C-alpha angles and dihedrals in degrees: 000000000000116000116237116196096175089111089057108031105057132179096285110011147004116263135156148121122296127265103357097055103017121031137140093277092054092042091054091051091049090049091052090047093047089053094054100035100043116002106047096043087059094047121122108265127234101015131109092182108127090223089060096047122113117276134187126197115218131190138165142203129235098284114125091230093058104087095051091047091049091051092051093045090049090052090055089053098045091048086060092052096259121137117229128213110197114201096178121208112020144139119255091254087049088059090048089052091051091049091050097042094046095037094229137116117269145205125203118195107213142117092203108216098350117122121276094266089067131079134164148168130250108200128199139176123236112304092028092285110164125256111211139157093286096038103056109304095098089054091047089055094047093050094044091052089052093049091051091050101040105021134261120299119262112281119259117263088244110035121210125256132238121223132173122228129175109221100170096099091047090049092050093047092048092054092046088054090058099050122031110214097164096096101044123111115264112280133190111215129182113211122197109198093177089222086294134118094292085079087063100042105036095065089050098047104030097027137037098269093114095045096263122137118273118267126216089262130118102203117199107198125216120188097345092154108110107239123152091199089069095221096184105041140326111287092236112108090183086082108075091217089067092058095058097094092046093049092050093047093051090055094041093052095039087235127177093231145337132234127201124192129196123235098282092032097234092119126058129194124195133210124188130233091280092053092252116142117249109218118245087235090060090048089049090054094044096048092038092056090053092052093043092051091059092052096045091048088055091053097255131125105230128207123222124193123212131169122241095256095062118102121275084239089077098065090035095058098035094045091051089051092057103266130132109229125208121198117212143175122278114271138075095250092059093046093048092049092050091045091057096039092052098035084234118190094213143001134193139191133198087241091066097257109140124191129200133194088212088057097056091275087289132128123262127172092193095059091048089051090052091053090052090050091049093049093047096043096048094064136038103242125100121253092251089063092049092047092050089058091058097042104064095144135059121244132192097213118227113314119193123208122190107214132179094223114029097183091050092049091049090048091056090056092047091050093051100041106026111023098037094025088218091173095043130260112345140178115239132194136167101205088130115357117320120323117187117186134191092168100121094062136036132309092039117218143131136184138194124207115193131177120227115246093220109027138044089259136130116203118209128196121179131183130180140168091250137023099246092056092045091052093047094051091043093051094043094051093044091051089055094045094049100033101105094038091051090052091051091050093048 
């Protein structure tokens, strides 16, 4: 029987249930494949010096299945003659930091916010460069499937070594070097780690857990205990239900703001002093302006990347501040590729992933949180006032519709808005799904309709200059999308 890992090794990472899809045997095969597909081809040529041999840095989150999977993955690497540096418990951005600081490829064992039965691997090349379907992951899958069917390759004449190295203090110090929080006014901040890796990194970066000096921050912790079963709520702040405890705690403690991290702490969500969520688009504008200002002051024209679901306020504000903005598809691999190709200083997504040139072009929720703290603490106004400045338009948020015939539903929208131009002249593009824009004339609105890659879903995002127009466009498009399915249910 031929092994098929397509259910485990996806377009941009490895993720599946333990132990039926991902177990030590599979992890060892993936480690051996990663060595031969990615690591060894990048190795320094012509040297047998151990210090010049290939190395890979490996970390894991708080899931119980992590250590055994790491050991098996490391064995696959060392059999191939690759040295392994284990950094133990870390956030995903902590692994990216280690890959960048050490200049070696990396592997992070995490399934982010997925339930405890899941685990996975996020792979990167040296310097935290992404590994995706077109940049090595397809070959990793092909080789791993072969190793599981036919056996692992013969071990190298000189196997690799495994060493342990604690990188948490270096990670914390590096982030502190990028954003100076020492001079801000005192702030009280509630942090909901969701029993994920934020409970490990926040005390080190924002507190004194890594031996760094105290900052003018009073941190109120929620669910800092590392527990991969997520006993309090799912560690996915994108779902509003998972923000309820944070919102209540901010009000209860009369805090200046609240921060919520996902399971592997690479995404950060923000709520203001009233407990109201601040949109990731507003955070993208706020943080982007800080990064742009440094570049403009130095006489450079910076580039900022944003995906096509972020608010039109992002290119408006950043363009006015002197930046060149580049719009890209949804998805971290596209953002990272555009970040590197454009030498972009910053990038933001509607899903609360934030990318920084100073952080190896990788995403880090912690650095974004520090920028928010610095912006808030350097002036006297509350966060709600700052957020209002960067949220001039009204957005629907992402609305999912399950439809029996996705192409037919999309065709109805195209017929009404593009072919018949029922709403007047519009601009249309298909960078990622269908984007229809009426932004250059009044009333101002745009929408994007994207199909899911894995489910019979259409995802709708609408933005307008005022709420009435947003609601009208939202309702009109949804009625077209759901028309046939509503008739069938009637």
